[in-house]
PDB file of C-alpha atoms and ligand atoms in Angstrom:
ATOM      1  CA  MET A   1       0.000   0.000   0.000  1.00 35.00           C
ATOM      2  CA  GLN A   2       1.560   3.308  -1.084  1.00 44.00           C
ATOM      3  CA  VAL A   3       1.277   6.406   1.088  1.00 41.00           C
ATOM      4  CA  THR A   4      -0.134   9.335  -0.876  1.00 47.00           C
ATOM      5  CA  ALA A   5      -1.438  12.600   0.518  1.00 63.00           C
ATOM      6  CA  GLY A   6      -1.404  16.358   0.099  1.00 89.00           C
ATOM      7  CA  LYS A   7      -2.430  18.952  -2.407  1.00 97.00           C
ATOM      8  CA  ILE A   8      -1.661  18.472  -6.092  1.00 98.00           C
ATOM      9  CA  VAL A   9      -1.748  21.654  -8.162  1.00 98.00           C
ATOM     10  CA  VAL A  10      -2.753  21.169 -11.805  1.00 98.00           C
ATOM     11  CA  LEU A  11      -1.575  23.970 -14.106  1.00 98.00           C
ATOM     12  CA  GLY A  12      -3.299  24.076 -17.512  1.00 98.00           C
ATOM     13  CA  THR A  13      -1.469  25.393 -20.575  1.00 98.00           C
ATOM     14  CA  GLY A  14      -3.658  24.031 -23.413  1.00 98.00           C
ATOM     15  CA  GLY A  15      -2.738  21.410 -26.028  1.00 98.00           C
ATOM     16  CA  THR A  16      -4.694  18.567 -27.593  1.00 98.00           C
ATOM     17  CA  ILE A  17      -5.663  17.309 -24.145  1.00 98.00           C
ATOM     18  CA  ALA A  18      -7.774  20.481 -24.013  1.00 98.00           C
ATOM     19  CA  GLY A  19      -8.709  20.268 -27.702  1.00 98.00           C
ATOM     20  CA  ARG A  20     -12.213  20.417 -29.150  1.00 97.00           C
ATOM     21  CA  ALA A  21     -13.390  18.980 -32.502  1.00 96.00           C
ATOM     22  CA  ALA A  22     -16.780  19.291 -34.195  1.00 95.00           C
ATOM     23  CA  SER A  23     -17.218  15.515 -34.192  1.00 96.00           C
ATOM     24  CA  ALA A  24     -16.295  12.796 -31.680  1.00 96.00           C
ATOM     25  CA  ALA A  25     -14.972  10.759 -34.637  1.00 95.00           C
ATOM     26  CA  ASP A  26     -12.424  13.454 -35.541  1.00 95.00           C
ATOM     27  CA  ASN A  27      -9.015  13.043 -33.875  1.00 95.00           C
ATOM     28  CA  VAL A  28      -7.097  15.418 -36.145  1.00 94.00           C
ATOM     29  CA  GLY A  29      -9.354  18.321 -37.194  1.00 94.00           C
ATOM     30  CA  TYR A  30      -9.630  19.969 -33.768  1.00 94.00           C
ATOM     31  CA  ARG A  31      -8.539  23.183 -32.108  1.00 95.00           C
ATOM     32  CA  ALA A  32      -5.994  22.688 -29.316  1.00 97.00           C
ATOM     33  CA  GLY A  33      -6.297  24.644 -26.068  1.00 96.00           C
ATOM     34  CA  GLU A  34     -10.066  25.147 -25.759  1.00 97.00           C
ATOM     35  CA  VAL A  35     -11.270  23.146 -22.724  1.00 98.00           C
ATOM     36  CA  ALA A  36     -10.556  24.635 -19.280  1.00 98.00           C
ATOM     37  CA  VAL A  37      -8.257  22.679 -16.971  1.00 98.00           C
ATOM     38  CA  ASP A  38     -10.876  22.314 -14.209  1.00 97.00           C
ATOM     39  CA  GLU A  39     -13.211  20.741 -16.782  1.00 98.00           C
ATOM     40  CA  LEU A  40     -10.479  18.199 -17.668  1.00 98.00           C
ATOM     41  CA  LEU A  41     -10.298  17.177 -14.010  1.00 98.00           C
ATOM     42  CA  ARG A  42     -14.019  16.587 -13.574  1.00 97.00           C
ATOM     43  CA  GLY A  43     -14.738  12.988 -12.475  1.00 94.00           C
ATOM     44  CA  LEU A  44     -11.092  11.841 -12.590  1.00 96.00           C
ATOM     45  CA  PRO A  45      -9.993   9.298  -9.967  1.00 91.00           C
ATOM     46  CA  VAL A  46      -7.514  10.753  -7.445  1.00 92.00           C
ATOM     47  CA  PRO A  47      -5.313   8.903  -4.941  1.00 91.00           C
ATOM     48  CA  PRO A  48      -6.732   8.693  -1.392  1.00 91.00           C
ATOM     49  CA  GLY A  49      -6.007  11.793   0.724  1.00 91.00           C
ATOM     50  CA  THR A  50      -5.225  13.931  -2.334  1.00 94.00           C
ATOM     51  CA  ARG A  51      -6.855  17.331  -2.982  1.00 96.00           C
ATOM     52  CA  LEU A  52      -6.653  19.007  -6.379  1.00 98.00           C
ATOM     53  CA  HIS A  53      -6.255  22.700  -7.111  1.00 98.00           C
ATOM     54  CA  ALA A  54      -6.540  23.784 -10.763  1.00 98.00           C
ATOM     55  CA  GLU A  55      -5.110  26.945 -12.311  1.00 98.00           C
ATOM     56  CA  GLN A  56      -5.185  28.012 -15.974  1.00 98.00           C
ATOM     57  CA  VAL A  57      -1.740  29.429 -16.802  1.00 98.00           C
ATOM     58  CA  ALA A  58      -2.197  29.577 -20.596  1.00 98.00           C
ATOM     59  CA  GLN A  59      -4.540  28.146 -23.228  1.00 98.00           C
ATOM     60  CA  ILE A  60      -2.415  27.592 -26.341  1.00 98.00           C
ATOM     61  CA  ASP A  61      -1.385  25.073 -28.980  1.00 98.00           C
ATOM     62  CA  SER A  62       2.120  24.220 -27.787  1.00 98.00           C
ATOM     63  CA  LYS A  63       3.626  24.877 -31.239  1.00 98.00           C
ATOM     64  CA  ASP A  64       3.148  28.503 -30.142  1.00 98.00           C
ATOM     65  CA  MET A  65       4.989  28.089 -26.815  1.00 98.00           C
ATOM     66  CA  ASP A  66       7.194  31.082 -26.071  1.00 98.00           C
ATOM     67  CA  PHE A  67       9.460  32.597 -23.437  1.00 97.00           C
ATOM     68  CA  ALA A  68       6.643  34.625 -21.833  1.00 98.00           C
ATOM     69  CA  VAL A  69       4.553  31.504 -21.122  1.00 98.00           C
ATOM     70  CA  TRP A  70       7.650  29.632 -19.903  1.00 98.00           C
ATOM     71  CA  ALA A  71       8.464  32.465 -17.496  1.00 97.00           C
ATOM     72  CA  THR A  72       4.891  32.576 -16.154  1.00 98.00           C
ATOM     73  CA  LEU A  73       4.697  28.782 -15.856  1.00 98.00           C
ATOM     74  CA  ALA A  74       8.050  28.550 -14.058  1.00 97.00           C
ATOM     75  CA  GLY A  75       6.933  31.317 -11.683  1.00 96.00           C
ATOM     76  CA  ARG A  76       3.660  29.507 -10.844  1.00 98.00           C
ATOM     77  CA  CYS A  77       5.515  26.214 -10.333  1.00 97.00           C
ATOM     78  CA  ALA A  78       8.050  27.875  -8.022  1.00 96.00           C
ATOM     79  CA  HIS A  79       5.216  29.538  -6.074  1.00 97.00           C
ATOM     80  CA  TRP A  80       3.306  26.288  -5.505  1.00 97.00           C
ATOM     81  CA  LEU A  81       6.376  24.131  -4.850  1.00 96.00           C
ATOM     82  CA  ALA A  82       7.260  26.459  -1.961  1.00 95.00           C
ATOM     83  CA  GLN A  83       3.927  25.718  -0.200  1.00 96.00           C
ATOM     84  CA  ASP A  84       4.283  23.071   2.518  1.00 95.00           C
ATOM     85  CA  ASP A  85       0.899  21.491   1.811  1.00 95.00           C
ATOM     86  CA  VAL A  86       1.658  20.983  -1.913  1.00 97.00           C
ATOM     87  CA  ALA A  87       2.959  17.474  -2.636  1.00 97.00           C
ATOM     88  CA  GLY A  88       3.476  17.967  -6.354  1.00 97.00           C
ATOM     89  CA  ILE A  89       2.478  19.727  -9.575  1.00 98.00           C
ATOM     90  CA  VAL A  90       0.893  18.463 -12.790  1.00 98.00           C
ATOM     91  CA  VAL A  91       1.163  20.558 -15.968  1.00 99.00           C
ATOM     92  CA  THR A  92      -1.254  19.818 -18.822  1.00 98.00           C
ATOM     93  CA  HIS A  93       0.530  20.697 -22.067  1.00 98.00           C
ATOM     94  CA  GLY A  94       0.454  20.149 -25.807  1.00 98.00           C
ATOM     95  CA  THR A  95       2.622  17.249 -26.912  1.00 98.00           C
ATOM     96  CA  ASP A  96       4.477  19.109 -29.663  1.00 98.00           C
ATOM     97  CA  THR A  97       6.862  21.053 -27.407  1.00 98.00           C
ATOM     98  CA  MET A  98       6.286  19.179 -24.146  1.00 98.00           C
ATOM     99  CA  GLU A  99       9.873  17.890 -24.084  1.00 98.00           C
ATOM    100  CA  GLU A 100      11.176  21.469 -24.331  1.00 98.00           C
ATOM    101  CA  THR A 101       9.008  22.790 -21.496  1.00 98.00           C
ATOM    102  CA  ALA A 102       9.872  19.740 -19.377  1.00 98.00           C
ATOM    103  CA  TYR A 103      13.591  20.329 -19.885  1.00 97.00           C
ATOM    104  CA  PHE A 104      13.271  24.072 -19.248  1.00 97.00           C
ATOM    105  CA  LEU A 105      11.415  23.445 -15.953  1.00 96.00           C
ATOM    106  CA  HIS A 106      13.961  20.757 -15.038  1.00 95.00           C
ATOM    107  CA  CYS A 107      16.750  23.332 -15.465  1.00 94.00           C
ATOM    108  CA  VAL A 108      15.121  26.241 -13.631  1.00 94.00           C
ATOM    109  CA  LEU A 109      13.256  24.408 -10.858  1.00 94.00           C
ATOM    110  CA  GLY A 110      15.348  21.288 -10.111  1.00 84.00           C
ATOM    111  CA  PRO A 111      12.645  20.508  -7.551  1.00 81.00           C
ATOM    112  CA  ALA A 112      12.670  17.913  -4.774  1.00 89.00           C
ATOM    113  CA  LYS A 113       8.910  17.566  -5.308  1.00 95.00           C
ATOM    114  CA  PRO A 114       7.523  16.114  -8.555  1.00 97.00           C
ATOM    115  CA  VAL A 115       6.554  18.339 -11.485  1.00 97.00           C
ATOM    116  CA  VAL A 116       4.727  16.091 -13.945  1.00 98.00           C
ATOM    117  CA  LEU A 117       3.859  17.128 -17.503  1.00 98.00           C
ATOM    118  CA  THR A 118       1.193  15.304 -19.443  1.00 99.00           C
ATOM    119  CA  GLY A 119      -1.058  15.757 -22.458  1.00 98.00           C
ATOM    120  CA  ALA A 120      -2.909  13.758 -25.071  1.00 98.00           C
ATOM    121  CA  MET A 121      -2.765  12.751 -28.711  1.00 98.00           C
ATOM    122  CA  ARG A 122      -6.551  12.878 -29.078  1.00 98.00           C
ATOM    123  CA  PRO A 123      -8.761  15.856 -28.252  1.00 98.00           C
ATOM    124  CA  ALA A 124     -11.027  15.986 -25.188  1.00 97.00           C
ATOM    125  CA  THR A 125     -14.047  15.585 -27.503  1.00 97.00           C
ATOM    126  CA  SER A 126     -12.784  12.279 -28.999  1.00 97.00           C
ATOM    127  CA  ALA A 127     -14.961   9.173 -28.699  1.00 97.00           C
ATOM    128  CA  ALA A 128     -11.917   7.470 -27.140  1.00 98.00           C
ATOM    129  CA  PRO A 129      -9.717  10.192 -25.622  1.00 98.00           C
ATOM    130  CA  ASP A 130      -6.339   9.331 -24.084  1.00 98.00           C
ATOM    131  CA  GLY A 131      -6.186  12.530 -22.008  1.00 98.00           C
ATOM    132  CA  PRO A 132      -8.209  11.392 -18.969  1.00 98.00           C
ATOM    133  CA  GLN A 133      -6.016   8.313 -18.335  1.00 98.00           C
ATOM    134  CA  ASN A 134      -2.815  10.310 -18.881  1.00 98.00           C
ATOM    135  CA  LEU A 135      -4.033  13.000 -16.475  1.00 98.00           C
ATOM    136  CA  ALA A 136      -5.090  10.465 -13.832  1.00 98.00           C
ATOM    137  CA  ASP A 137      -1.673   8.786 -14.158  1.00 98.00           C
ATOM    138  CA  ALA A 138       0.124  12.137 -13.895  1.00 98.00           C
ATOM    139  CA  ILE A 139      -1.796  12.986 -10.707  1.00 98.00           C
ATOM    140  CA  ALA A 140      -0.936   9.564  -9.253  1.00 97.00           C
ATOM    141  CA  VAL A 141       2.764  10.184  -9.995  1.00 98.00           C
ATOM    142  CA  ALA A 142       2.681  13.732  -8.571  1.00 98.00           C
ATOM    143  CA  ALA A 143       1.125  12.355  -5.363  1.00 97.00           C
ATOM    144  CA  ASP A 144       3.637   9.536  -5.020  1.00 96.00           C
ATOM    145  CA  PRO A 145       6.483  10.113  -2.526  1.00 94.00           C
ATOM    146  CA  GLN A 146       8.845   8.084  -4.734  1.00 95.00           C
ATOM    147  CA  ALA A 147       8.583  10.710  -7.499  1.00 96.00           C
ATOM    148  CA  ARG A 148      10.831  13.792  -7.604  1.00 93.00           C
ATOM    149  CA  GLY A 149      11.897  16.360 -10.171  1.00 94.00           C
ATOM    150  CA  THR A 150      10.444  17.109 -13.586  1.00 96.00           C
ATOM    151  CA  CYS A 151       9.140  14.279 -15.732  1.00 98.00           C
ATOM    152  CA  VAL A 152       6.636  13.500 -18.489  1.00 98.00           C
ATOM    153  CA  VAL A 153       3.903  10.924 -17.925  1.00 98.00           C
ATOM    154  CA  PHE A 154       2.384   9.550 -21.102  1.00 98.00           C
ATOM    155  CA  ALA A 155       0.705   6.256 -22.045  1.00 98.00           C
ATOM    156  CA  GLY A 156       1.506   4.732 -18.652  1.00 98.00           C
ATOM    157  CA  THR A 157       5.218   5.577 -18.863  1.00 98.00           C
ATOM    158  CA  VAL A 158       7.267   8.067 -16.843  1.00 98.00           C
ATOM    159  CA  HIS A 159      10.056   9.762 -18.827  1.00 98.00           C
ATOM    160  CA  GLY A 160      12.873  11.917 -17.408  1.00 97.00           C
ATOM    161  CA  ALA A 161      13.026  15.509 -18.676  1.00 97.00           C
ATOM    162  CA  PRO A 162      16.576  15.248 -20.133  1.00 95.00           C
ATOM    163  CA  ASP A 163      15.748  12.125 -22.174  1.00 96.00           C
ATOM    164  CA  VAL A 164      12.122  12.432 -23.268  1.00 98.00           C
ATOM    165  CA  GLN A 165      11.279  13.068 -26.928  1.00 98.00           C
ATOM    166  CA  LYS A 166       8.078  13.036 -28.921  1.00 98.00           C
ATOM    167  CA  VAL A 167       8.765  10.284 -31.445  1.00 98.00           C
ATOM    168  CA  HIS A 168       5.429   9.773 -33.175  1.00 98.00           C
ATOM    169  CA  SER A 169       3.077  12.237 -34.838  1.00 97.00           C
ATOM    170  CA  TYR A 170      -0.138  10.218 -34.347  1.00 97.00           C
ATOM    171  CA  ARG A 171       0.159   7.159 -32.104  1.00 97.00           C
ATOM    172  CA  ILE A 172      -1.075   7.395 -28.519  1.00 98.00           C
ATOM    173  CA  ASP A 173       2.250   6.103 -27.170  1.00 98.00           C
ATOM    174  CA  ALA A 174       4.028   9.071 -28.726  1.00 98.00           C
ATOM    175  CA  PHE A 175       6.962   9.589 -26.333  1.00 98.00           C
ATOM    176  CA  SER A 176      10.228   7.760 -25.741  1.00 98.00           C
ATOM    177  CA  SER A 177      13.252   8.101 -23.474  1.00 97.00           C
ATOM    178  CA  GLY A 178      15.453   6.604 -26.200  1.00 96.00           C
ATOM    179  CA  ASP A 179      18.268   4.363 -25.086  1.00 94.00           C
ATOM    180  CA  ALA A 180      18.202   5.875 -21.550  1.00 94.00           C
ATOM    181  CA  GLY A 181      14.887   4.077 -20.983  1.00 97.00           C
ATOM    182  CA  PRO A 182      11.933   5.279 -18.896  1.00 98.00           C
ATOM    183  CA  LEU A 183      12.115   6.198 -15.204  1.00 98.00           C
ATOM    184  CA  ALA A 184       9.019   4.236 -14.217  1.00 98.00           C
ATOM    185  CA  TYR A 185       5.644   2.886 -15.272  1.00 98.00           C
ATOM    186  CA  VAL A 186       2.253   3.817 -13.813  1.00 98.00           C
ATOM    187  CA  GLU A 187       0.046   0.782 -13.360  1.00 98.00           C
ATOM    188  CA  GLU A 188      -3.459   1.153 -11.875  1.00 96.00           C
ATOM    189  CA  GLY A 189      -2.367   4.332 -10.102  1.00 96.00           C
ATOM    190  CA  ARG A 190       0.805   2.753  -8.708  1.00 96.00           C
ATOM    191  CA  LEU A 191       4.332   3.711  -9.643  1.00 97.00           C
ATOM    192  CA  ARG A 192       6.812   0.973 -10.615  1.00 98.00           C
ATOM    193  CA  VAL A 193      10.188   2.718 -10.450  1.00 97.00           C
ATOM    194  CA  LEU A 194      12.921   1.461 -12.804  1.00 97.00           C
ATOM    195  CA  ARG A 195      15.782   3.888 -12.178  1.00 95.00           C
ATOM    196  CA  ALA A 196      16.755   7.020 -10.234  1.00 90.00           C
ATOM    197  CA  TRP A 197      15.152  10.371 -11.129  1.00 89.00           C
ATOM    198  CA  PRO A 198      17.798  12.638 -12.749  1.00 86.00           C
ATOM    199  CA  GLY A 199      19.025  15.579 -10.658  1.00 82.00           C
ATOM    200  CA  ALA A 200      19.458  19.091 -12.064  1.00 74.00           C
ATOM    201  CA  ASP A 201      21.957  21.913 -11.617  1.00 69.00           C
ATOM    202  CA  SER A 202      19.156  24.384 -11.476  1.00 71.00           C
ATOM    203  CA  ARG A 203      19.113  28.090 -12.043  1.00 75.00           C
ATOM    204  CA  ALA A 204      16.519  29.540  -9.630  1.00 80.00           C
ATOM    205  CA  VAL A 205      13.393  31.038 -11.235  1.00 80.00           C
ATOM    206  CA  PRO A 206      13.681  34.413  -9.430  1.00 77.00           C
ATOM    207  CA  THR A 207      17.077  34.991 -11.075  1.00 85.00           C
ATOM    208  CA  LEU A 208      15.663  34.729 -14.618  1.00 90.00           C
ATOM    209  CA  PRO A 209      15.669  38.037 -16.511  1.00 94.00           C
ATOM    210  CA  ARG A 210      12.472  39.311 -18.142  1.00 95.00           C
ATOM    211  CA  PRO A 211      11.587  37.087 -21.156  1.00 95.00           C
ATOM    212  CA  ALA A 212      12.236  39.901 -23.653  1.00 95.00           C
ATOM    213  CA  GLY A 213      15.877  39.830 -22.530  1.00 94.00           C
ATOM    214  CA  TRP A 214      16.438  36.078 -22.908  1.00 97.00           C
ATOM    215  CA  PRO A 215      19.341  35.362 -25.282  1.00 97.00           C
ATOM    216  CA  ARG A 216      18.408  34.414 -28.820  1.00 98.00           C
ATOM    217  CA  VAL A 217      19.675  30.952 -29.689  1.00 98.00           C
ATOM    218  CA  GLU A 218      18.737  29.397 -33.043  1.00 98.00           C
ATOM    219  CA  ILE A 219      19.034  25.888 -34.451  1.00 98.00           C
ATOM    220  CA  VAL A 220      20.546  25.128 -37.866  1.00 98.00           C
ATOM    221  CA  MET A 221      20.746  21.686 -39.446  1.00 98.00           C
ATOM    222  CA  ASN A 222      23.438  19.827 -41.339  1.00 98.00           C
ATOM    223  CA  HIS A 223      22.109  17.972 -44.369  1.00 98.00           C
ATOM    224  CA  ALA A 224      23.265  16.958 -47.826  1.00 98.00           C
ATOM    225  CA  GLY A 225      24.285  20.148 -49.597  1.00 96.00           C
ATOM    226  CA  ALA A 226      23.981  22.349 -46.472  1.00 97.00           C
ATOM    227  CA  GLY A 227      25.752  25.689 -46.817  1.00 96.00           C
ATOM    228  CA  ARG A 228      26.638  28.568 -44.500  1.00 98.00           C
ATOM    229  CA  ALA A 229      24.132  31.168 -45.757  1.00 98.00           C
ATOM    230  CA  ILE A 230      21.671  30.655 -42.877  1.00 98.00           C
ATOM    231  CA  VAL A 231      24.462  30.931 -40.285  1.00 98.00           C
ATOM    232  CA  ASP A 232      25.789  34.121 -41.887  1.00 98.00           C
ATOM    233  CA  ALA A 233      22.285  35.635 -41.977  1.00 98.00           C
ATOM    234  CA  LEU A 234      21.672  34.766 -38.303  1.00 98.00           C
ATOM    235  CA  VAL A 235      24.998  36.261 -37.237  1.00 98.00           C
ATOM    236  CA  ARG A 236      24.189  39.468 -39.169  1.00 98.00           C
ATOM    237  CA  ASP A 237      20.828  39.461 -37.399  1.00 98.00           C
ATOM    238  CA  GLY A 238      22.525  39.463 -33.966  1.00 98.00           C
ATOM    239  CA  VAL A 239      22.000  35.896 -32.751  1.00 98.00           C
ATOM    240  CA  ALA A 240      23.705  35.124 -29.402  1.00 98.00           C
ATOM    241  CA  GLY A 241      24.037  31.367 -29.822  1.00 98.00           C
ATOM    242  CA  LEU A 242      23.702  28.629 -32.439  1.00 98.00           C
ATOM    243  CA  VAL A 243      23.022  24.935 -32.029  1.00 98.00           C
ATOM    244  CA  VAL A 244      23.811  22.821 -35.048  1.00 98.00           C
ATOM    245  CA  ALA A 245      21.756  19.656 -35.441  1.00 98.00           C
ATOM    246  CA  GLY A 246      24.640  17.742 -36.939  1.00 98.00           C
ATOM    247  CA  THR A 247      24.570  14.440 -38.769  1.00 98.00           C
ATOM    248  CA  GLY A 248      25.546  11.266 -36.901  1.00 97.00           C
ATOM    249  CA  ASN A 249      28.002  12.089 -34.101  1.00 97.00           C
ATOM    250  CA  GLY A 250      27.366  15.817 -34.555  1.00 97.00           C
ATOM    251  CA  THR A 251      29.258  16.099 -37.849  1.00 97.00           C
ATOM    252  CA  VAL A 252      28.945  19.218 -40.004  1.00 97.00           C
ATOM    253  CA  ASN A 253      29.871  19.678 -43.680  1.00 97.00           C
ATOM    254  CA  HIS A 254      32.804  21.923 -44.618  1.00 97.00           C
ATOM    255  CA  ALA A 255      30.836  24.990 -45.730  1.00 98.00           C
ATOM    256  CA  LEU A 256      28.540  24.977 -42.690  1.00 98.00           C
ATOM    257  CA  GLU A 257      31.481  24.321 -40.363  1.00 98.00           C
ATOM    258  CA  ALA A 258      33.384  27.282 -41.811  1.00 98.00           C
ATOM    259  CA  GLY A 259      30.368  29.525 -41.145  1.00 98.00           C
ATOM    260  CA  LEU A 260      29.986  28.212 -37.593  1.00 98.00           C
ATOM    261  CA  LEU A 261      33.698  28.612 -36.808  1.00 98.00           C
ATOM    262  CA  GLU A 262      33.588  32.194 -38.060  1.00 98.00           C
ATOM    263  CA  ALA A 263      30.464  32.839 -35.973  1.00 98.00           C
ATOM    264  CA  GLN A 264      32.291  31.426 -32.943  1.00 98.00           C
ATOM    265  CA  GLN A 265      35.271  33.725 -33.609  1.00 98.00           C
ATOM    266  CA  HIS A 266      32.840  36.667 -33.632  1.00 97.00           C
ATOM    267  CA  GLY A 267      31.577  35.748 -30.141  1.00 98.00           C
ATOM    268  CA  VAL A 268      28.527  33.632 -31.036  1.00 98.00           C
ATOM    269  CA  ALA A 269      28.323  30.564 -28.757  1.00 98.00           C
ATOM    270  CA  VAL A 270      28.055  27.369 -30.850  1.00 98.00           C
ATOM    271  CA  ARG A 271      27.097  23.854 -29.740  1.00 98.00           C
ATOM    272  CA  ARG A 272      26.988  20.641 -31.770  1.00 98.00           C
ATOM    273  CA  ALA A 273      24.091  18.240 -31.205  1.00 98.00           C
ATOM    274  CA  SER A 274      22.929  15.348 -33.382  1.00 98.00           C
ATOM    275  CA  ARG A 275      19.860  15.131 -35.550  1.00 98.00           C
ATOM    276  CA  CYS A 276      19.754  11.367 -34.777  1.00 97.00           C
ATOM    277  CA  ALA A 277      16.732  10.427 -32.664  1.00 94.00           C
ATOM    278  CA  GLN A 278      18.849   8.268 -30.367  1.00 93.00           C
ATOM    279  CA  GLY A 279      22.385   8.242 -28.984  1.00 93.00           C
ATOM    280  CA  ARG A 280      24.500  11.224 -27.958  1.00 93.00           C
ATOM    281  CA  VAL A 281      27.345  13.260 -29.425  1.00 96.00           C
ATOM    282  CA  LEU A 282      30.625  11.841 -28.139  1.00 96.00           C
ATOM    283  CA  PRO A 283      33.218  14.628 -27.920  1.00 93.00           C
ATOM    284  CA  SER A 284      36.804  14.216 -29.120  1.00 93.00           C
ATOM    285  CA  PRO A 285      39.912  16.358 -28.374  1.00 93.00           C
ATOM    286  CA  ALA A 286      40.086  17.399 -32.046  1.00 92.00           C
ATOM    287  CA  ASP A 287      36.624  19.055 -31.957  1.00 94.00           C
ATOM    288  CA  ARG A 288      36.639  22.706 -32.978  1.00 96.00           C
ATOM    289  CA  LEU A 289      32.977  23.189 -32.076  1.00 98.00           C
ATOM    290  CA  PRO A 290      31.920  22.057 -28.578  1.00 97.00           C
ATOM    291  CA  ALA A 291      29.487  19.154 -28.279  1.00 97.00           C
ATOM    292  CA  ALA A 292      26.123  19.430 -26.537  1.00 96.00           C
ATOM    293  CA  VAL A 293      26.692  16.147 -24.774  1.00 86.00           C
ATOM    294  CA  GLY A 294      23.551  14.071 -24.262  1.00 92.00           C
ATOM    295  CA  LEU A 295      21.085  16.735 -25.416  1.00 96.00           C
ATOM    296  CA  SER A 296      18.864  16.836 -28.475  1.00 98.00           C
ATOM    297  CA  PRO A 297      19.074  20.039 -30.559  1.00 98.00           C
ATOM    298  CA  VAL A 298      15.951  21.589 -28.954  1.00 98.00           C
ATOM    299  CA  LYS A 299      17.238  20.877 -25.441  1.00 98.00           C
ATOM    300  CA  ALA A 300      20.781  22.001 -26.289  1.00 98.00           C
ATOM    301  CA  ARG A 301      19.191  25.289 -27.368  1.00 98.00           C
ATOM    302  CA  ILE A 302      17.538  25.691 -23.936  1.00 97.00           C
ATOM    303  CA  ALA A 303      20.749  24.767 -22.107  1.00 96.00           C
ATOM    304  CA  LEU A 304      22.740  27.308 -24.140  1.00 97.00           C
ATOM    305  CA  MET A 305      20.102  29.988 -23.686  1.00 97.00           C
ATOM    306  CA  LEU A 306      20.250  29.529 -19.889  1.00 95.00           C
ATOM    307  CA  GLU A 307      24.069  29.493 -19.999  1.00 95.00           C
ATOM    308  CA  LEU A 308      24.117  32.802 -21.893  1.00 96.00           C
ATOM    309  CA  MET A 309      21.602  34.525 -19.615  1.00 95.00           C
ATOM    310  CA  PRO A 310      22.999  37.364 -17.517  1.00 88.00           C
TER     311      PRO A 310
HETATM  312  C1  SIN B   1      -0.054  20.908 -29.114  1.00 78.40           C
HETATM  313  O1  SIN B   1       1.121  20.556 -28.992  1.00 78.40           O
HETATM  314  O2  SIN B   1      -0.576  21.823 -28.439  1.00 78.40           O
HETATM  315  C2  SIN B   1      -0.928  20.255 -30.134  1.00 78.40           C
HETATM  316  C3  SIN B   1      -0.613  18.841 -30.358  1.00 78.40           C
HETATM  317  C4  SIN B   1      -0.813  17.974 -29.140  1.00 78.40           C
HETATM  318  O3  SIN B   1      -1.039  18.395 -28.018  1.00 78.40           O
HETATM  319  O4  SIN B   1      -0.740  16.728 -29.358  1.00 78.40           O
END
């Protein structure tokens, strides 16, 4: 018998989990971010002794996620995590950028209490929605004393923020932790832990500058025939950092590499990630562009942005 108790705060940000379609048979032609978070919670099973508090932080399609929403969300998380009676936080979120928000919160909160992101691949109006089970599972994880730090709960699986990636555009089991493997499974409201929750060297939320002042870091990709024109244009446009989604072990073709090295000489911070869905860039002493070890391009961008912040 697991001990669960306390207040769980559920912060709504939108996404397909809050999506509405004209027909219950339509799982693709819907508008994300329409149903209020307290409506999503209606009738859901909660662990014994658990009280829910819902708050709508945003109501967007997560393809439109931006620094302003991240700053507000991080602020609300920090506020609630500091309350003694709060056991954990659940964030309802669109799946498209969930891994980015999870990693951002992991870096700025590094909490001892759980912060659990979840969402859905089918809208709330679907004849067979996946959102209610994902949300019930996320609440069970947030209420479980074995859980800590930021994670994503989806299709009965708990993924760590540094590893999780959306890997499918349609299937309900859309997330993977790659070769790191999941942290745990949720089975009938119970957590089966597989490995330790990752820790974070966190930067405290109150020290974040105003979102308008966050450093601009862009992602460029290596591909057959890639050139340096995009890098040159971004440098002219005043970019502070560049992440290159390299091929294989973070490799970059000659023309693109020349542009990136020149950008680096002009003070632009450059990191090399890999466009491969799995594995990590393994650095070597001969590297002229530093590797973003263990991070996907979108997460390397967040890490670099935080590194460059005043
Ligand atoms: C979104 O990311 O907000 C839309 C797609 C989804 O939630 O699955």
